[in-house]
Coordinates of N, CA, C and O in Angstrom, one line a residue:
X1 N -20.7 -9.4 -0.1 CA -20.7 -9.2 1.4 C -22.4 -8.6 1.4 O -22.6 -7.4 0.9
X2 N -23.3 -9.5 2.4 CA -24.3 -8.8 2.3 C -24.6 -8.2 3.9 O -24.0 -8.8 4.8
X3 N -25.5 -7.0 4.0 CA -25.5 -6.4 5.2 C -27.0 -6.3 5.5 O -27.9 -6.4 4.6
X4 N -27.5 -6.3 6.7 CA -28.6 -6.0 7.1 C -29.0 -6.7 8.6 O -28.4 -7.8 8.8
X5 N -29.7 -5.8 9.2 CA -30.0 -6.2 10.4 C -31.3 -6.5 10.8 O -32.5 -6.1 10.2
X6 N -31.9 -7.7 11.6 CA -33.2 -8.0 11.8 C -33.8 -7.5 12.9 O -33.0 -7.8 14.0
X7 N -34.7 -6.7 13.3 CA -35.4 -6.1 14.3 C -35.8 -7.5 15.2 O -36.9 -8.1 14.4
X8 N -35.5 -8.0 16.2 CA -36.0 -9.0 16.9 C -36.6 -8.4 18.1 O -36.2 -7.5 18.9
X9 N -37.6 -9.4 18.6 CA -38.3 -9.2 20.2 C -37.7 -10.2 20.9 O -37.5 -11.6 20.5
X10 N -37.5 -10.2 22.1 CA -37.1 -11.1 23.2 C -38.4 -11.8 23.6 O -39.3 -11.4 24.1
X11 N -38.4 -13.1 22.9 CA -39.4 -13.9 23.3 C -40.6 -13.7 22.6 O -40.7 -12.7 21.8
X12 N -41.5 -15.0 22.5 CA -42.5 -14.9 21.5 C -43.8 -13.9 21.7 O -44.4 -13.4 21.0
X13 N -43.7 -13.9 23.3 CA -45.0 -13.5 23.8 C -44.6 -11.9 24.1 O -45.7 -11.1 24.8
X14 N -43.5 -11.3 23.9 CA -43.5 -9.9 24.4 C -44.1 -9.2 23.4 O -43.9 -9.3 22.3
X15 N -44.7 -8.0 23.7 CA -45.4 -6.8 22.8 C -44.9 -5.5 23.2 O -44.7 -5.3 24.4
X16 N -44.7 -4.9 22.0 CA -43.8 -3.7 22.1 C -45.2 -2.7 22.5 O -46.3 -2.8 21.9
X17 N -44.8 -1.5 23.3 CA -45.6 -0.5 23.7 C -45.6 0.5 22.4 O -44.6 1.3 22.5
X18 N -46.3 0.5 21.5 CA -46.0 1.3 20.1 C -46.3 2.7 20.6 O -45.7 3.5 19.5
X19 N -47.1 2.9 21.4 CA -47.4 4.2 21.7 C -46.4 5.0 22.7 O -46.4 6.3 22.9
X20 N -45.4 4.3 23.0 CA -44.3 4.7 24.1 C -43.2 5.1 22.9 O -42.9 4.6 22.2
X21 N -42.5 6.4 23.3 CA -41.5 7.0 22.8 C -40.2 6.1 22.4 O -39.3 6.5 21.3
X22 N -40.2 5.2 23.3 CA -39.0 4.4 23.4 C -39.0 3.3 22.7 O -38.3 2.2 22.4
X23 N -40.4 2.6 21.8 CA -40.7 1.8 21.2 C -39.6 1.7 20.0 O -39.8 2.5 19.3
X24 N -38.7 0.4 19.9 CA -38.1 0.3 18.6 C -39.1 0.2 17.5 O -38.6 0.5 16.3
X25 N -40.2 -0.2 17.5 CA -40.9 -0.5 16.4 C -41.5 0.7 15.8 O -41.5 0.8 14.4
X26 N -41.3 1.8 16.5 CA -41.6 3.2 16.0 C -40.7 3.8 14.8 O -41.1 4.1 13.8
X27 N -39.7 3.4 15.1 CA -38.6 3.9 14.0 C -38.5 2.8 12.8 O -38.4 3.7 11.7
X28 N -39.0 1.8 12.9 CA -39.3 1.1 11.6 C -40.5 1.6 10.8 O -40.4 1.8 9.8
X29 N -41.6 1.7 11.6 CA -42.8 2.2 11.1 C -42.2 3.6 10.4 O -42.8 4.0 9.2
X30 N -41.5 4.7 11.0 CA -41.3 5.7 10.3 C -40.6 5.6 9.3 O -40.8 6.3 8.1
X31 N -39.6 4.7 9.1 CA -38.9 4.5 7.9 C -39.6 3.9 6.7 O -39.6 4.2 5.9
X32 N -40.6 3.0 7.1 CA -41.2 2.2 6.1 C -42.4 3.3 5.3 O -42.8 3.3 4.5
X33 N -42.8 4.1 6.3 CA -43.9 5.1 6.0 C -43.2 6.6 5.7 O -44.1 7.5 5.4
X34 N -42.2 6.7 5.4 CA -41.4 7.8 5.1 C -41.7 8.1 3.7 O -42.5 7.1 3.1
X35 N -41.7 9.3 3.2 CA -41.9 9.9 1.7 C -41.4 8.8 1.0 O -42.1 8.3 -0.1
X36 N -40.3 8.1 1.1 CA -39.7 7.3 0.1 C -39.7 5.9 0.4 O -39.3 4.9 -0.5
X37 N -39.7 5.5 1.7 CA -39.5 4.0 2.3 C -40.3 3.2 1.7 O -40.3 2.1 1.0
X38 N -41.9 3.7 1.4 CA -42.9 2.8 0.8 C -42.4 2.3 -0.5 O -42.6 1.4 -1.1
X39 N -41.9 3.3 -1.5 CA -41.7 3.4 -2.7 C -40.5 2.5 -2.8 O -40.5 1.5 -3.9
X40 N -39.5 2.5 -2.3 CA -38.1 1.5 -2.2 C -39.0 -0.1 -1.9 O -38.6 -0.8 -2.5
X41 N -39.8 -0.1 -0.8 CA -40.1 -1.5 -0.6 C -41.0 -2.1 -1.8 O -41.0 -3.0 -2.4
X42 N -41.9 -1.0 -2.5 CA -42.8 -1.4 -3.6 C -41.6 -1.9 -4.7 O -42.1 -2.8 -5.4
X43 N -40.8 -1.0 -5.0 CA -40.0 -1.1 -6.0 C -39.1 -2.7 -5.9 O -38.9 -3.3 -7.0
X44 N -38.8 -3.1 -5.0 CA -38.0 -4.3 -4.5 C -38.8 -5.5 -4.6 O -38.2 -6.6 -4.1
X45 N -40.0 -5.3 -4.6 CA -41.0 -6.4 -4.2 C -40.8 -7.4 -5.3 O -41.1 -8.5 -4.8
X46 N -40.4 -7.5 -6.4 CA -40.3 -8.5 -7.4 C -39.0 -8.7 -7.9 O -38.7 -9.9 -8.0
X47 N -38.0 -7.8 -7.8 CA -36.8 -7.9 -8.3 C -35.8 -7.2 -7.4 O -35.8 -6.3 -6.7
X48 N -34.4 -7.9 -7.3 CA -33.5 -7.2 -6.6 C -32.8 -6.2 -7.5 O -33.0 -6.5 -8.8
X49 N -32.6 -5.0 -7.3 CA -32.0 -3.9 -8.1 C -30.8 -3.4 -7.5 O -30.6 -3.2 -6.4
X50 N -29.9 -2.9 -8.6 CA -28.9 -2.0 -8.3 C -29.3 -0.7 -8.2 O -30.2 -0.3 -8.3
X51 N -28.4 0.0 -7.1 CA -28.7 1.3 -7.0 C -29.3 2.3 -8.0 O -30.4 2.8 -8.0
X52 N -28.6 2.1 -9.3 CA -29.0 3.2 -10.0 C -30.4 2.7 -10.8 O -31.3 3.7 -11.2
X53 N -30.6 1.5 -10.7 CA -32.1 0.8 -11.2 C -33.0 1.2 -10.3 O -34.1 1.6 -10.8
X54 N -32.8 1.0 -8.9 CA -33.9 1.6 -7.9 C -34.2 3.1 -8.2 O -35.1 3.5 -8.0
X55 N -33.0 4.0 -8.4 CA -33.2 5.3 -8.5 C -34.3 5.5 -9.6 O -35.0 6.7 -9.7
X56 N -34.0 4.8 -10.8 CA -34.8 5.2 -11.9 C -36.1 4.5 -12.1 O -37.2 5.2 -12.8
X57 N -36.4 3.6 -11.2 CA -37.8 3.2 -10.9 C -38.7 4.0 -10.0 O -39.7 3.8 -10.4
X58 N -38.0 5.0 -9.4 CA -38.7 5.8 -8.3 C -38.5 7.2 -8.9 O -37.7 7.8 -8.6
X59 N -39.4 7.7 -9.7 CA -39.4 9.1 -10.2 C -39.3 10.0 -9.1 O -39.9 10.0 -8.4
X60 N -38.4 11.1 -9.2 CA -38.7 12.3 -8.1 C -37.5 12.0 -7.2 O -37.3 13.2 -6.3
X61 N -37.0 10.9 -6.8 CA -36.2 10.8 -5.6 C -34.8 11.1 -6.3 O -34.2 10.8 -7.2
X62 N -34.3 11.9 -5.2 CA -32.6 12.2 -5.5 C -31.7 11.1 -5.1 O -32.1 10.2 -4.3
X63 N -30.8 11.1 -5.6 CA -29.7 9.9 -5.1 C -29.3 10.1 -3.8 O -29.3 9.0 -2.9
X64 N -29.4 11.3 -3.1 CA -29.0 11.4 -1.6 C -30.0 11.0 -0.8 O -30.2 10.0 0.3
X65 N -31.3 11.1 -1.1 CA -32.6 10.5 -0.5 C -32.6 9.2 -0.8 O -32.9 8.5 0.3
X66 N -32.2 8.6 -1.8 CA -32.4 7.2 -1.9 C -31.4 6.6 -0.9 O -31.6 5.4 -0.6
X67 N -30.1 7.0 -1.0 CA -29.2 6.4 -0.3 C -29.5 6.5 1.4 O -29.2 5.6 2.1
X68 N -30.1 7.7 1.5 CA -30.6 7.8 3.1 C -31.3 6.9 3.4 O -31.9 6.2 4.4
X69 N -32.6 6.6 2.4 CA -33.6 5.8 2.9 C -33.3 4.2 2.7 O -33.7 3.6 3.7
X70 N -32.2 3.9 1.7 CA -31.6 2.5 1.9 C -31.1 2.1 3.1 O -30.9 1.1 3.8
X71 N -30.1 3.1 3.5 CA -29.4 3.2 4.7 C -30.3 2.8 6.1 O -29.9 1.9 6.6
X72 N -31.5 3.4 6.1 CA -32.4 3.3 7.3 C -33.0 1.7 7.0 O -33.2 0.9 8.0
X73 N -33.4 1.6 5.7 CA -34.1 0.1 5.7 C -33.3 -0.9 5.8 O -33.6 -2.0 6.4
X74 N -31.9 -0.8 5.5 CA -30.9 -1.8 5.7 C -30.6 -2.0 7.1 O -30.9 -3.1 7.7
X75 N -30.6 -0.9 8.2 CA -30.4 -1.0 9.3 C -31.6 -1.6 10.0 O -31.4 -2.3 11.1
X76 N -32.7 -1.5 9.4 CA -33.7 -1.9 10.2 C -34.3 -3.5 9.8 O -34.9 -4.1 10.5
X77 N -33.4 -4.2 8.9 CA -33.5 -5.4 8.5 C -34.6 -5.8 7.4 O -34.7 -6.8 7.1
X78 N -34.8 -4.4 6.7 CA -36.0 -4.6 5.6 C -35.4 -5.2 4.3 O -36.3 -5.7 3.6
X79 N -34.5 -4.4 4.2 CA -33.5 -4.6 2.9 C -32.3 -5.2 3.0 O -31.5 -4.8 4.0
X80 N -31.6 -5.9 2.1 CA -30.3 -6.2 2.3 C -29.4 -5.8 0.9 O -30.0 -5.1 0.3
X81 N -28.3 -5.6 1.5 CA -27.3 -4.8 0.5 C -26.1 -5.8 0.2 O -25.6 -6.4 1.0
X82 N -25.7 -5.9 -0.9 CA -24.8 -6.7 -1.4 C -23.8 -5.9 -2.2 O -24.3 -5.1 -3.4
X83 N -22.7 -5.8 -2.0 CA -21.4 -5.1 -2.7 C -20.7 -6.0 -3.2 O -19.9 -6.9 -2.4
X84 N -20.6 -5.9 -4.8 CA -19.4 -6.6 -5.4 C -18.3 -5.8 -5.5 O -18.2 -4.8 -5.9
X85 N -17.0 -6.4 -5.2 CA -15.9 -5.8 -5.2 C -15.4 -5.6 -6.5 O -14.2 -6.1 -7.0
X86 N -15.9 -4.6 -7.6 CA -15.5 -4.4 -8.6 C -15.3 -2.8 -8.6 O -15.3 -2.1 -7.7
X87 N -14.5 -2.3 -9.7 CA -14.4 -0.9 -9.7 C -15.0 -0.4 -11.0 O -15.0 -0.5 -12.1
X88 N -16.2 0.6 -10.8 CA -16.6 1.1 -9.5 C -17.6 -0.3 -8.9 O -17.9 -1.1 -9.5
X89 N -17.6 -0.2 -7.6 CA -18.3 -1.3 -6.8 C -19.9 -1.3 -7.5 O -20.4 -0.4 -7.5
X90 N -20.3 -2.5 -7.4 CA -21.7 -2.8 -7.7 C -22.5 -3.0 -6.7 O -21.9 -4.1 -6.0
X91 N -23.4 -2.3 -6.3 CA -24.3 -2.4 -5.0 C -25.6 -3.0 -5.6 O -26.2 -2.3 -6.3
X92 N -26.0 -4.0 -5.0 CA -27.4 -4.6 -5.2 C -28.2 -4.7 -4.0 O -27.7 -4.9 -2.7
X93 N -29.6 -4.1 -4.1 CA -30.7 -4.2 -2.9 C -31.7 -5.2 -3.1 O -32.1 -5.4 -4.2
X94 N -32.1 -5.8 -2.0 CA -33.2 -6.6 -2.4 C -34.1 -6.7 -0.8 O -33.6 -6.2 -0.1
X95 N -35.3 -7.2 -1.0 CA -36.0 -7.5 0.4 C -35.5 -8.5 1.2 O -35.4 -9.5 0.8
X96 N -35.4 -8.4 2.4 CA -35.2 -9.8 3.4 C -36.5 -10.1 3.6 O -37.9 -9.7 3.0
X97 N -36.6 -11.2 4.1 CA -37.8 -11.8 4.6 C -38.8 -10.9 5.4 O -39.9 -11.0 4.9
X98 N -38.3 -10.4 6.2 CA -38.9 -9.2 7.0 C -39.4 -8.1 6.3 O -40.7 -7.8 6.2
X99 N -38.6 -7.8 5.2 CA -39.2 -6.6 4.0 C -40.2 -7.2 3.4 O -41.2 -6.3 2.8
X100 N -40.1 -8.4 2.7 CA -41.3 -9.0 2.0 C -42.6 -9.2 2.8 O -43.7 -8.9 2.3
X101 N -42.4 -9.5 4.1 CA -43.3 -9.8 4.8 C -44.3 -8.2 5.0 O -45.5 -8.0 5.0
X102 N -43.6 -7.1 5.2 CA -43.9 -6.0 5.4 C -44.4 -5.3 3.9 O -45.3 -4.4 4.0
X103 N -43.9 -5.5 2.8 CA -44.1 -5.3 1.5 C -45.4 -5.6 1.1 O -45.9 -5.1 0.3
X104 N -45.7 -7.1 1.6 CA -47.2 -7.5 0.7 C -48.3 -6.6 1.2 O -48.9 -6.2 0.2
X105 N -48.5 -6.2 2.4 CA -49.5 -5.2 2.5 C -49.7 -3.9 2.1 O -50.5 -3.2 1.6
X106 N -48.3 -3.2 2.2 CA -48.1 -2.0 1.3 C -48.4 -2.4 -0.1 O -49.0 -1.4 -0.7
X107 N -48.1 -3.5 -0.9 CA -48.6 -3.5 -2.3 C -49.9 -3.9 -2.4 O -50.6 -3.3 -3.6
X108 N -50.6 -4.6 -1.4 CA -52.0 -4.7 -1.6 C -52.7 -3.3 -1.5 O -53.6 -3.0 -1.9
X109 N -52.2 -2.6 -0.7 CA -52.7 -1.1 -0.2 C -52.7 -0.2 -1.5 O -53.6 0.3 -2.2
X110 N -51.5 -0.4 -2.1 CA -51.1 0.3 -3.3 C -51.9 -0.1 -4.4 O -52.5 0.8 -5.2
X111 N -52.2 -1.3 -4.6 CA -53.0 -2.0 -5.8 C -54.4 -1.5 -5.4 O -55.1 -1.3 -6.5
X112 N -55.0 -1.6 -4.0 CA -56.4 -1.0 -3.9 C -56.6 0.2 -4.2 O -57.7 0.7 -4.8
X113 N -55.6 1.1 -3.9 CA -55.8 2.6 -4.3 C -55.8 2.6 -5.7 O -56.6 3.7 -6.2
X114 N -54.9 2.3 -6.5 CA -55.0 2.6 -8.1 C -56.1 1.9 -8.6 O -56.3 2.4 -9.7
X115 N -56.6 0.9 -8.0 CA -57.9 0.0 -8.8 C -59.0 1.2 -8.6 O -59.8 1.2 -9.4
X116 N -59.3 1.8 -7.6 CA -60.0 2.7 -7.4 C -60.0 4.0 -8.1 O -61.2 4.7 -8.2
X117 N -58.9 4.5 -8.6 CA -58.8 5.6 -9.0 C -59.2 5.5 -10.4 O -58.6 4.7 -11.4
X118 N -60.2 6.3 -11.0 CA -60.3 6.2 -12.4 C -59.4 6.8 -13.3 O -58.7 7.9 -12.8
X119 N -59.3 6.5 -14.4 CA -58.3 7.0 -15.4 C -58.4 8.5 -15.6 O -59.8 9.1 -15.8
X120 N -57.3 9.4 -15.4 CA -57.3 10.9 -15.6 C -58.0 11.5 -14.3 O -57.9 12.6 -14.2
X121 N -58.0 10.7 -13.1 CA -58.4 11.3 -12.0 C -57.4 12.2 -11.4 O -56.4 12.1 -11.5
X122 N -57.9 13.2 -10.6 CA -57.0 14.1 -10.1 C -55.9 13.6 -9.3 O -56.1 12.7 -8.6
X123 N -54.5 14.2 -9.4 CA -53.6 13.8 -8.9 C -53.6 14.3 -7.5 O -54.2 15.2 -7.0
X124 N -52.8 13.7 -6.2 CA -52.7 14.0 -5.0 C -52.3 15.4 -4.9 O -52.3 16.1 -3.7
X125 N -51.6 16.1 -5.8 CA -50.9 17.4 -5.7 C -52.1 18.5 -6.0 O -51.9 19.7 -5.8
X126 N -53.1 18.2 -6.7 CA -54.1 19.1 -6.8 C -55.0 19.3 -5.6 O -55.2 18.2 -5.0
X127 N -55.8 20.4 -5.7 CA -56.9 20.5 -4.4 C -57.9 19.8 -4.7 O -58.6 19.4 -5.8
X128 N -58.1 18.9 -3.6 CA -59.3 18.0 -3.8 C -60.6 18.8 -3.6 O -60.6 20.1 -3.1
X129 N -61.8 18.2 -4.0 CA -62.9 18.9 -4.1 C -63.4 19.5 -2.7 O -63.0 18.6 -1.8
X130 N -63.8 20.5 -2.3 CA -64.5 20.8 -0.8 C -65.5 19.9 -0.4 O -66.4 19.4 -1.3
X131 N -65.4 19.4 0.7 CA -66.4 18.3 1.2 C -67.4 19.3 2.3 O -66.9 20.0 3.0
X132 N -68.6 19.0 1.9 CA -69.5 19.7 2.9 C -70.4 18.9 3.4 O -70.4 17.6 3.4
X133 N -70.9 19.5 4.5 CA -71.8 18.5 5.4 C -73.3 18.1 4.8 O -74.0 17.9 5.3
X134 N -73.2 18.8 3.5 CA -74.8 18.5 2.9 C -75.7 19.5 3.0 O -76.5 19.6 2.4
X135 N -75.2 20.6 3.8 CA -76.0 21.9 4.0 C -75.4 23.0 2.9 O -74.1 23.0 2.5
X136 N -76.2 23.7 2.3 CA -75.6 24.7 1.6 C -74.7 25.9 2.3 O -74.9 25.9 3.4
X137 N -73.8 26.3 1.5 CA -72.6 27.3 2.2 C -73.2 28.5 2.0 O -73.8 29.1 1.3

């Protein structure tokens, strides 16, 4: 059984008002750019994964947050979910065509960032060096 809803627009010339609070695209952007959404999409870019495989591929994510993130991405039509009726049920996740379309630029962004980081460069959790305007402090 596969689940997943596709976010569609009425007509090909209709544009969403992305800065309006009622814009349905805002919810999708929020889910994709959430703390864990981007990592789920990147993890699923090459393979369909079962829940525990996905959890193990994303260090630091709790089962609760993974379940919430997957639920939102399935509802947005970015990820499909397949349940095999076994005991216990085996649940597999993968990217829909829409998810693959959105995942490509995210993967490119991630690849560009990692290519620019020198080996051993400071992590995002460390304080970045102070930026000055070129004048002595």
